[in-house]
Amino acid sequence: MKNILIILFAVIITSCSEDFLNIAPKSSITSGNFYVTEAHFDQALVGAYASLRPAFGNPSSWTMGEMRSDNTHLEFNITNRGGTYVEREYADFFMDEAISNTVAEKYNTCYVAIGRVNLILELIPQSSLSQPAKDRIQGQASFLRGLLYFELVRYFGGVSLYLAPVKGVDDAYLPRATTIQVYQAIIGDLNLAIEKLSAPTFPQNGQANDGSARMLLANVYLTLKDYPKAEAELKQVTGMGYSLLNKYESLYQLNNKNSVESIFSVQYQQGNQGQQSSFLYNFLPLSSDVSLITKFPSANTQGGGWNTPTFEMMEAYEEGDLRLDASIGIVEGTGQIGNMFIEKFRSPVDFTATPGKRTYLFVKKFLTPHSLVQNTDDNLHIYRFAEALLSLAEVLNEQGKSAESLIYLNQVRVRAGLKPTTETNQNLLREIIAKERRVELAFENKRWLDLVRTGKAIEVMNLNGKYLKTFYAGSSYLPDISYKLTSDKLLFPIPLREIKVGKLEQNPGY
Amino acid sequence: MNSAEQSLDQFSKQMESKMDFNLSYTDNLVDLKQPIEVVENNKSLPDVLVAVSMRTNLNSVMVNENTHLKVEMGNSEDKAVKVISQADIVVKGVVKDKSGEPFPGVTVLVKGTSIGAATDLGGRYTLTVPEGATLVFSFVGFTSQEFIVGNQSTIDVTLSEDETALSEVVVIGYGTQLEREVTGSVSTFEAKQLQDLPVGQFTQKLQGRLAGVQISQATGTPGGGMAIRIRGAASINAGNNPLFVVDGFPIVGDINNINPNEIESFSVLKGASAAALYGSRAANGVVLITTKQAKSGQNSVELSVIQGMTQVPERGKYKLMNSKEFLADRKSIFEDKIRYEGFKGGIPEIYQNPESWTGPDTDWYEELLQGGTQNSYNLSFLSSKDNFSSATTLGYFEEKGVVLNTGFNRFSFRTNNEYKINENMRVGVNVAPTYQTSKNQATDGYYEILYAAIITPPIFSPDDVDEKGNQKISFTGPGLFTFPNWKKTLLETENRTVNLRLLTNAYFEAKFLSNFTFKSSVAVDLGASRRKVFNSSTTGGIFSPPPKPATGSYTTQTYDSWLTENTLNYVKTFNDHSLDVIVGYSAQKYSTENNSLTGTNYADDQVSWIDAAATRYGSNNISEWSLLSGFSRVNYNYKGKYLLSLSARRDGSSRFGADNKWGNFPAVSAGWILSDEGFAKNWSIVNFLKLRAEHGSAGNFNIGNYSQFGNISSTNYVFNNSLVQGRSPVSLGNSYLTWETTVGSDLGLDIGLLDDRISLVLDFYDKSTKNMLYQVDIPNGAGFSNIQDNIGEFHFWGYEFGINARVIQRELFTWNSDFNISFNRNKVIKLGTNNVPLGGIGDYSSTIWKTEVGYPIGQFYGYVFDGIYKTEEEFNSQPKHVTSRLGTIRFKDVNGDGKITSDDKTYIGNPNPKFFFGFNNNFIYKNFDMNISMSGSYGGKMYYSISEWSETLEGIFNVEKYMVDRWRSLENPGKGIIGRSLSGTTAFPRTTQDRLALDASQLTIKNISIGYRIPKTSKYLKSARVFASIQQALVLTKYAGPNPEASWQGLNGLREGVDVSPYPMPRTYALGVNFSF
């Protein structure tokens, strides 16, 4: 009997063990059985697109892209002293440190997206997909990687250049590359994308195409001050069927998502499926009742009061500029910061403040019809045709072709209800184009990068600091050390964790 | 006794039924069919047995067991007849226990012979013995007594309990062992010693009882909050909870819903070898729980009722500023704003005249508390008769929490049944369902209600009304944060959990070929829980004050865990060798299904179910693991004094990578009972001395179910204005993943002194955890922040000492005392591929810990407080932070680079105590008894993290009373601890610093109980006892907060000792009765 039992043990333990012990997840799939079919690669690509939302739509984007600049500021809320809030303030005041999670958010989310793209780009060449399918997927993935590294290199300088998926600890550590190496990689990716992608078809669906890739490449060349190459790409873009919408304000209307003016935008959709945006709510004042603005019973008790246009910004719009009313809204009311009692929703056109009332300026571009709090339908523009025109005007002017430049510049001005400009002095025209970019692309997270690109950041922002300190003198929250901008602050710090974990070199000044 | 011709079998059954004792045989050696004829009317038991032995080839021997006789093969020279022939004195007497009750079933044996008798129901015995013989009176669990028979014919004896009881049987993994033969490091505890403690969880009762076992109550949350850690076990990711094994079944679900009254005993396997038989799950130690079984011959009904009242003790309650202090403080902040910052807004009216304030003066902590109750009712039926034994316990425990709208209820039932099919086969079935409900608000944690409510200004009252006469839902004032009405929030938030659990096992055991025992068992643990949360629009948190749209969630989890196990046991004693071998295999599978629904944007607060929500999200998933094991152990001893144990287990687990599925866990231990040696014969003080040593390896498999795989999850997006489904990788897989292995050694001494009046246990252990399952931090550039890997090594070592003394043993008064103390130390040897430290990066106490190679794990890391910049001269000459100003806080420039940056952070405290201890005393005087149990720890630090808010300088919260002594000006610099309130300087003082890492040494009188045993009043009532008990009677500590055992992350190892104002620990005053019928 003993022997029988022992034999029985042995049989049972060996025969069923492998089946018994092999348990794979049932409610999700694993990397082992993914990246096989075309459907898989399409799904992976969708996943990569989805990672653009955190990379471009998170608070770090408007904190670093707009609040850092002279376009917007914030409503200083003494009661909000949590780390997240203080970090945003510090980014605005040029007091930010490497420990900032706000800055880390931009860095990390871009790399999460790059990681997804890298997997696609590595696995697709050896896959069994048809050539057209490969091209379609490879082209878009390359575009996305170029876009993400362009974001990183402008904010952080020469970052670690991961161009293949990380499989384990051994290949996870890369030193920082030089800025030039990163740009070379970006240009390589975008050239591949241009080769693989086809021209836009209208109506667009939100995916990257040849136009998106060329626009991005042109922006890269513009940043590198390679004006002839930028001009060549932009000229291509102007011939692809894009055009300006008739009215500036209709750009942000929901029926014009992915319109003829859109070159590339991050997609959102309101509703129950987790696809919504909520930009508006960060920009509205903190208030237990914002229904006067949203047109339905709603409160904004968390996360509001950020990215507020300055009065100086409001005044930057020329008299009669139709973009002002489309871009900025004003609410008046009472109550302390943190809990505004909103009484009136006003237009900034010919605005004079009502005595005794608190005035709050907010970004109105993201105010569109919706019915649930923190659940809006707005896309986020990355590139639109007006930027292509303004970029073309700039590259032409920089090459001394002022007259030709005016053709493109004035398209944008006229649409905004302004008189065409006739200035052909290169230096003066440069100023006009820069100002035009500021108001045309206001609150689309372009301003800080434009200031850095054009070398104006230090001058403009130190001036802006003086302006703000005077303007808010009575409320005394801006420390003396704020807005002391030096060239070190043109780049953001590499997040402290990456310095410690990855032994990366920090940018100077942090 | 009259026996005509019948078989021995029939005869013995007849004898048992008539004489009320059991007769047992050595297996299969006795031919039960042999005919026997005995006609011995009215003879005593020994006489009958002598008659039996004369007619058979058998001899009777008394053995050391209750009403058990053993009939053994005798040899012809040693016939009992020979003994009888020498008998010439008849001795009679009565045996009683200490309370004077007759003691039936006591074995009375003539020393050196096989002549014996057992006492009858009246405790009486009669025996015919040779003159000058020595009588030995013995009963299991009692100290044997010897009397020399002179010429007296009456010998009355009182037996008292044997406290040391090395003859006791100890539950070890997959079996039992005589305590004196145990070679591994095992602590055992009888649950009946804990019956007076008015608490709902058995872990609460074990606090301070076991050397080497650290149990702390980090929070007073009803039905929760206990953390247990054996010998400092710690892991980075795989957890440090021990494995709990209930009646042989390693359980996965919650241990807290086991009714403590169902438990008979605990065995804690601490040593590397003791635990190793549980293989890949044993690295953190194993707690074996044995539930109550009816004892042989027992037939009783037991009722216990405990009713208690609970309250939060005064000591340590948060006392922030009162209304007048608060208003004056606000006023001074505005004065400074005007003076230093050019503030033009003026001092708000409400703060202008603090002294004339007549409004509310609310203590917000107090507002959220209430007097609670704790009631426990247990009814047990215990019966063992013939072939059937049964123990059934019905329990009900209810607790009304000391925080508003919290509480806990548990209905439990357990029935343990065993049926003997015949002498060699038995089957058993244990079934234990529990039903448990709890109402627990989100009271614990960072910025949760008990943390956030405290800093609400006292000038608001929960009963304040708005202009329309409705109770206010939130409060704010000039420059103040907006605070929810916490009391309303607490009362209106719905958060209830219902748990249903069925723990059951069944077994079959057969003995065969005299030395073999085969056991097969099946165990099933089924659980289902559902949790409903509804936050109405009028409730809120500190960052989300109401009104806001209502939110709700509904979560269900079901799990099933089954185990099959077969073991074969071989026991053989030959000459001086004794061998006990077990081999077995088991298979276990666990599966859990989770559903979660959340709803937001409810139209109103009328309907709290998710159907009423406009926006709904759901998730639904399954998670499983399986484990297949083979194991074997050999226990061998020579002459009962040289002991050896070898064991091995082989585990295969679904959790580990394809390349590393199987692991082996061998162990060896040995013991030497020195006191049995010849040279020990003349030892006068030491009566028992055993040296133990063990060495073994065990694993830790708690890494989550699918870590080996790179997981791909759904990640959707929008194209063409419509949803498209996508997927993306969310983790990196690692097919080489395997268990952590802890290899350890233990050296121990068990000592009995003064005839076991004092017993000592000493242990030294040393263990290393290697292949640590570790989420290796990798650069975020990789697209992931970490990868699961087996890289990392911790070294642990420590000492344990336990003493148990029967200090006074008198007729009327006894005093027993035990004390234990444990020292645990550890050091990090290796972390990841690059030895990158864990943590230490963030500024606030939620990220205070740092674990670095060369240091103990989980140290506090922060700045070193160095006063404030009191003068211009100090400010100008000393290192500064970027936000430093005259009058702000100053930290030490630790790295000496002339400025204060995050590089100046250093180690500022160790949350682990230098040692912890327990001290228990038990007194019995006549019918009174008293028990005092204490536990404590020394040298651990606690971070007083509430200071992150209660020391704010912005003037937005209520603050500590000492905040009034802050720096105001050069002339009025305060006490040099709190800096000024200047804008832009107030964030830095809130970062983690040594000043707030407080000493958490404590001595807690966990329980005092006094009982009175009511003298027998009725023949139906076997015994009755009433008692009064105080739980959490007194906490002696210098720590500022209410609970020096608080710990946000429990006994996590890597993240201990941060006080985030948890649910307060109540003090319980209870009265109870125990009846036995």
Short mmCIF file of C-alpha atoms in Angstrom, two decimals, chain B residues 529-810:
data_model
loop_
_atom_site.label_atom_id
_atom_site.label_comp_id
_atom_site.label_asym_id
_atom_site.label_seq_id
_atom_site.Cartn_x
_atom_site.Cartn_y
_atom_site.Cartn_z
CA SER B 529 -17.62 40.81 0.18
CA ARG B 530 -19.48 43.82 -1.01
CA ARG B 531 -18.85 47.39 -0.20
CA LYS B 532 -21.09 50.33 -0.85
CA VAL B 533 -19.93 53.89 -0.58
CA PHE B 534 -22.02 56.97 -1.10
CA ASN B 535 -20.78 60.48 -0.60
CA SER B 536 -23.73 62.81 -0.77
CA SER B 537 -23.42 66.29 -2.21
CA THR B 538 -23.24 67.76 1.27
CA THR B 539 -20.22 65.74 2.32
CA GLY B 540 -16.67 66.39 1.39
CA GLY B 541 -13.00 66.20 2.10
CA ILE B 542 -10.39 68.79 2.85
CA PHE B 543 -9.57 69.38 -0.81
CA SER B 544 -13.12 68.96 -2.00
CA PRO B 545 -15.48 70.81 0.29
CA PRO B 546 -19.16 70.48 -0.40
CA PRO B 547 -21.31 71.16 -2.25
CA LYS B 548 -20.22 68.93 -5.04
CA PRO B 549 -22.02 66.29 -7.02
CA ALA B 550 -22.60 63.11 -5.10
CA THR B 551 -20.37 60.15 -5.87
CA GLY B 552 -20.78 56.50 -5.13
CA SER B 553 -19.14 53.18 -5.62
CA TYR B 554 -20.09 49.58 -5.27
CA THR B 555 -17.45 46.92 -5.14
CA THR B 556 -17.80 43.20 -4.84
CA GLN B 557 -15.14 40.60 -4.47
CA THR B 558 -15.55 36.88 -4.33
CA TYR B 559 -12.78 34.41 -3.87
CA ASP B 560 -12.37 30.73 -3.54
CA SER B 561 -9.34 28.94 -2.34
CA TRP B 562 -9.08 25.19 -2.15
CA LEU B 563 -6.44 22.83 -0.97
CA THR B 564 -6.03 19.11 -1.23
CA GLU B 565 -3.41 17.42 0.81
CA ASN B 566 -2.30 13.86 1.38
CA THR B 567 0.23 12.81 3.95
CA LEU B 568 1.70 9.53 4.99
CA ASN B 569 3.16 9.26 8.45
CA TYR B 570 5.41 6.54 9.79
CA VAL B 571 6.20 6.28 13.49
CA LYS B 572 8.48 3.66 14.89
CA THR B 573 10.34 3.20 18.11
CA PHE B 574 12.94 0.49 18.35
CA ASN B 575 15.37 0.10 21.18
CA ASP B 576 16.53 3.64 21.92
CA HIS B 577 15.69 4.99 18.51
CA SER B 578 12.56 6.84 17.75
CA LEU B 579 11.55 7.84 14.26
CA ASP B 580 8.69 9.96 12.95
CA VAL B 581 8.57 10.40 9.19
CA ILE B 582 6.02 12.26 7.14
CA VAL B 583 5.76 12.66 3.39
CA GLY B 584 3.02 14.51 1.66
CA TYR B 585 1.91 16.57 -1.24
CA SER B 586 -0.59 19.30 -1.61
CA ALA B 587 -2.18 21.40 -4.30
CA GLN B 588 -3.75 24.76 -3.68
CA LYS B 589 -5.54 27.14 -5.99
CA TYR B 590 -6.87 30.59 -5.34
CA SER B 591 -9.12 32.57 -7.56
CA THR B 592 -10.72 35.94 -7.04
CA GLU B 593 -13.24 37.84 -9.10
CA ASN B 594 -13.65 41.54 -8.67
CA ASN B 595 -16.36 43.91 -9.75
CA SER B 596 -16.29 47.58 -9.21
CA LEU B 597 -18.79 50.22 -10.18
CA THR B 598 -18.40 53.90 -9.62
CA GLY B 599 -20.96 56.56 -10.20
CA THR B 600 -20.57 60.30 -10.43
CA ASN B 601 -22.87 63.15 -11.33
CA TYR B 602 -25.85 62.04 -9.36
CA ALA B 603 -28.75 64.35 -9.97
CA ASP B 604 -29.32 64.66 -6.23
CA ASP B 605 -28.82 62.83 -2.96
CA GLN B 606 -32.12 60.99 -3.01
CA VAL B 607 -30.97 57.68 -4.40
CA SER B 608 -27.58 56.37 -3.43
CA TRP B 609 -27.37 53.40 -5.81
CA ILE B 610 -25.28 53.61 -8.94
CA ASP B 611 -28.36 53.51 -11.18
CA ALA B 612 -29.08 57.07 -10.16
CA ALA B 613 -25.68 58.34 -11.33
CA ALA B 614 -25.36 60.03 -14.69
CA THR B 615 -21.81 58.86 -15.21
CA ARG B 616 -20.84 55.29 -14.43
CA TYR B 617 -17.69 53.34 -14.76
CA GLY B 618 -17.23 49.69 -14.16
CA SER B 619 -14.47 47.17 -14.04
CA ASN B 620 -14.54 43.44 -13.81
CA ASN B 621 -11.65 41.05 -13.60
CA ILE B 622 -10.31 37.78 -12.32
CA SER B 623 -7.03 36.88 -10.74
CA GLU B 624 -5.70 33.43 -9.87
CA TRP B 625 -2.72 31.55 -8.56
CA SER B 626 -1.85 27.96 -7.95
CA LEU B 627 0.69 26.15 -5.88
CA LEU B 628 1.80 22.55 -6.02
CA SER B 629 3.96 21.11 -3.29
CA GLY B 630 5.65 17.97 -2.12
CA PHE B 631 7.20 17.81 1.31
CA SER B 632 8.80 15.48 3.78
CA ARG B 633 10.16 15.57 7.28
CA VAL B 634 12.07 13.10 9.40
CA ASN B 635 12.15 13.53 13.17
CA TYR B 636 14.57 11.24 14.87
CA ASN B 637 15.77 10.95 18.41
CA TYR B 638 18.09 8.72 20.25
CA LYS B 639 17.24 7.96 23.87
CA GLY B 640 14.96 10.97 23.81
CA LYS B 641 17.86 13.31 24.33
CA TYR B 642 19.63 13.58 20.98
CA LEU B 643 17.14 15.07 18.62
CA LEU B 644 17.34 15.58 14.90
CA SER B 645 14.88 16.86 12.35
CA LEU B 646 15.35 17.04 8.61
CA SER B 647 12.80 18.47 6.26
CA ALA B 648 12.39 19.48 2.65
CA ARG B 649 9.69 21.01 0.56
CA ARG B 650 9.41 21.49 -3.16
CA ASP B 651 7.00 24.17 -4.36
CA GLY B 652 5.87 25.01 -7.85
CA SER B 653 3.96 28.24 -8.27
CA SER B 654 2.03 29.88 -11.08
CA ARG B 655 3.29 33.22 -9.91
CA PHE B 656 6.81 32.69 -11.06
CA GLY B 657 8.38 32.95 -14.42
CA ALA B 658 8.48 30.04 -16.83
CA ASP B 659 12.20 29.76 -16.30
CA ASN B 660 11.97 29.49 -12.53
CA LYS B 661 8.80 27.61 -11.68
CA TRP B 662 10.09 25.28 -8.96
CA GLY B 663 12.02 25.79 -5.79
CA ASN B 664 13.37 23.63 -2.98
CA PHE B 665 13.36 24.54 0.69
CA PRO B 666 15.45 22.24 2.85
CA ALA B 667 15.98 22.58 6.58
CA VAL B 668 17.71 20.83 9.40
CA SER B 669 17.50 21.19 13.14
CA ALA B 670 18.96 19.39 16.08
CA GLY B 671 18.59 19.36 19.83
CA TRP B 672 20.47 17.97 22.77
CA ILE B 673 18.85 17.60 26.16
CA LEU B 674 21.87 18.09 28.36
CA SER B 675 19.93 17.63 31.55
CA ASP B 676 19.35 14.00 30.66
CA GLU B 677 23.06 13.27 30.61
CA GLY B 678 24.88 11.60 33.43
CA PHE B 679 26.86 14.68 34.31
CA ALA B 680 23.61 16.52 34.94
CA LYS B 681 22.48 14.18 37.68
CA ASN B 682 23.82 16.37 40.44
CA TRP B 683 22.56 19.65 39.06
CA SER B 684 20.43 21.07 41.80
CA ILE B 685 18.95 24.17 40.24
CA VAL B 686 18.75 23.24 36.60
CA ASN B 687 16.33 20.42 36.04
CA PHE B 688 15.98 20.79 32.29
CA LEU B 689 18.38 22.08 29.70
CA LYS B 690 18.01 21.74 25.98
CA LEU B 691 20.24 23.20 23.35
CA ARG B 692 18.66 23.73 19.93
CA ALA B 693 20.11 24.69 16.59
CA GLU B 694 18.44 25.01 13.25
CA HIS B 695 19.20 26.03 9.76
CA GLY B 696 16.86 26.25 6.82
CA SER B 697 15.46 28.18 3.93
CA ALA B 698 12.00 29.47 3.22
CA GLY B 699 10.43 31.58 0.53
CA ASN B 700 8.12 34.51 0.04
CA PHE B 701 5.86 34.36 -2.97
CA ASN B 702 3.73 37.46 -2.44
CA ILE B 703 4.49 39.39 -5.57
CA GLY B 704 1.08 39.57 -7.12
CA ASN B 705 -0.22 37.18 -9.65
CA TYR B 706 1.05 38.09 -13.04
CA SER B 707 4.27 39.98 -12.46
CA GLN B 708 6.16 37.62 -14.72
CA PHE B 709 4.14 38.84 -17.66
CA GLY B 710 4.31 42.20 -19.35
CA ASN B 711 0.73 43.28 -18.99
CA ILE B 712 -1.21 44.88 -21.78
CA SER B 713 -4.26 46.81 -20.78
CA SER B 714 -7.04 48.58 -22.60
CA THR B 715 -6.22 52.13 -23.57
CA ASN B 716 -8.87 53.70 -25.71
CA TYR B 717 -8.83 56.82 -27.83
CA VAL B 718 -11.00 58.76 -30.21
CA PHE B 719 -10.76 58.89 -33.97
CA ASN B 720 -13.45 60.42 -36.13
CA ASN B 721 -15.22 61.54 -32.99
CA SER B 722 -15.90 58.01 -31.95
CA LEU B 723 -14.25 55.60 -29.60
CA VAL B 724 -11.55 53.30 -30.90
CA GLN B 725 -10.22 50.51 -28.78
CA GLY B 726 -6.54 50.38 -28.09
CA ARG B 727 -4.12 48.56 -25.93
CA SER B 728 -0.86 49.42 -24.37
CA PRO B 729 1.77 47.79 -22.21
CA VAL B 730 1.55 48.79 -18.58
CA SER B 731 4.36 46.77 -17.09
CA LEU B 732 7.52 45.01 -18.09
CA GLY B 733 7.47 41.25 -17.74
CA ASN B 734 10.24 39.15 -16.31
CA SER B 735 10.18 35.43 -17.01
CA TYR B 736 13.01 34.79 -14.54
CA LEU B 737 10.98 35.95 -11.54
CA THR B 738 11.10 33.63 -8.61
CA TRP B 739 10.51 33.65 -4.89
CA GLU B 740 12.51 35.44 -2.32
CA THR B 741 14.58 33.06 -0.31
CA THR B 742 15.29 33.58 3.34
CA VAL B 743 18.08 31.43 4.67
CA GLY B 744 18.45 31.51 8.38
CA SER B 745 19.88 29.92 11.46
CA ASP B 746 18.71 29.85 15.02
CA LEU B 747 20.44 28.89 18.21
CA GLY B 748 18.27 28.37 21.24
CA LEU B 749 18.25 27.21 24.83
CA ASP B 750 15.28 25.91 26.77
CA ILE B 751 15.95 25.85 30.47
CA GLY B 752 13.90 24.59 33.40
CA LEU B 753 14.95 25.71 36.86
CA LEU B 754 13.89 24.69 40.36
CA ASP B 755 11.83 21.78 39.23
CA ASP B 756 10.40 23.77 36.36
CA ARG B 757 9.19 26.57 38.56
CA ILE B 758 11.10 28.86 36.30
CA SER B 759 11.49 28.18 32.65
CA LEU B 760 13.58 30.19 30.27
CA VAL B 761 13.80 30.34 26.52
CA LEU B 762 16.69 32.04 24.80
CA ASP B 763 17.06 32.42 21.06
CA PHE B 764 19.49 33.99 18.71
CA TYR B 765 18.66 34.13 15.03
CA ASP B 766 20.40 35.29 11.94
CA LYS B 767 18.84 35.27 8.50
CA SER B 768 19.32 36.73 5.09
CA THR B 769 16.68 37.38 2.52
CA LYS B 770 18.07 37.07 -0.95
CA ASN B 771 16.64 37.29 -4.43
CA MET B 772 14.38 39.88 -3.02
CA LEU B 773 11.37 40.52 -5.15
CA TYR B 774 11.93 44.07 -5.94
CA GLN B 775 10.45 46.65 -8.19
CA VAL B 776 13.75 47.91 -9.39
CA ASP B 777 13.44 51.60 -10.08
CA ILE B 778 14.59 52.28 -13.59
CA PRO B 779 14.80 55.60 -15.39
CA ASN B 780 11.40 56.78 -16.58
CA GLY B 781 12.99 57.14 -19.97
CA ALA B 782 12.45 53.41 -20.33
CA GLY B 783 8.72 54.09 -20.52
CA PHE B 784 8.19 52.37 -17.19
CA SER B 785 9.30 53.46 -13.77
CA ASN B 786 10.23 50.01 -12.54
CA ILE B 787 10.65 46.38 -13.37
CA GLN B 788 9.98 43.47 -11.07
CA ASP B 789 13.17 41.61 -10.39
CA ASN B 790 14.86 39.36 -7.85
CA ILE B 791 17.61 41.69 -6.83
CA GLY B 792 18.09 42.79 -3.30
CA GLU B 793 19.32 41.39 -0.05
CA PHE B 794 18.52 42.14 3.57
CA HIS B 795 20.26 40.77 6.59
CA PHE B 796 18.31 40.26 9.82
CA TRP B 797 19.46 39.15 13.19
CA GLY B 798 18.19 39.34 16.73
CA TYR B 799 17.76 37.95 20.20
CA GLU B 800 14.73 36.79 22.10
CA PHE B 801 14.38 35.99 25.71
CA GLY B 802 11.39 34.60 27.54
CA ILE B 803 10.92 33.71 31.16
CA ASN B 804 8.00 32.05 32.81
CA ALA B 805 7.94 31.77 36.56
CA ARG B 806 5.59 30.23 39.07
CA VAL B 807 6.59 32.83 41.57
CA ILE B 808 4.30 31.77 44.36
CA GLN B 809 2.57 28.40 44.57
CA ARG B 810 0.63 28.22 47.79
#
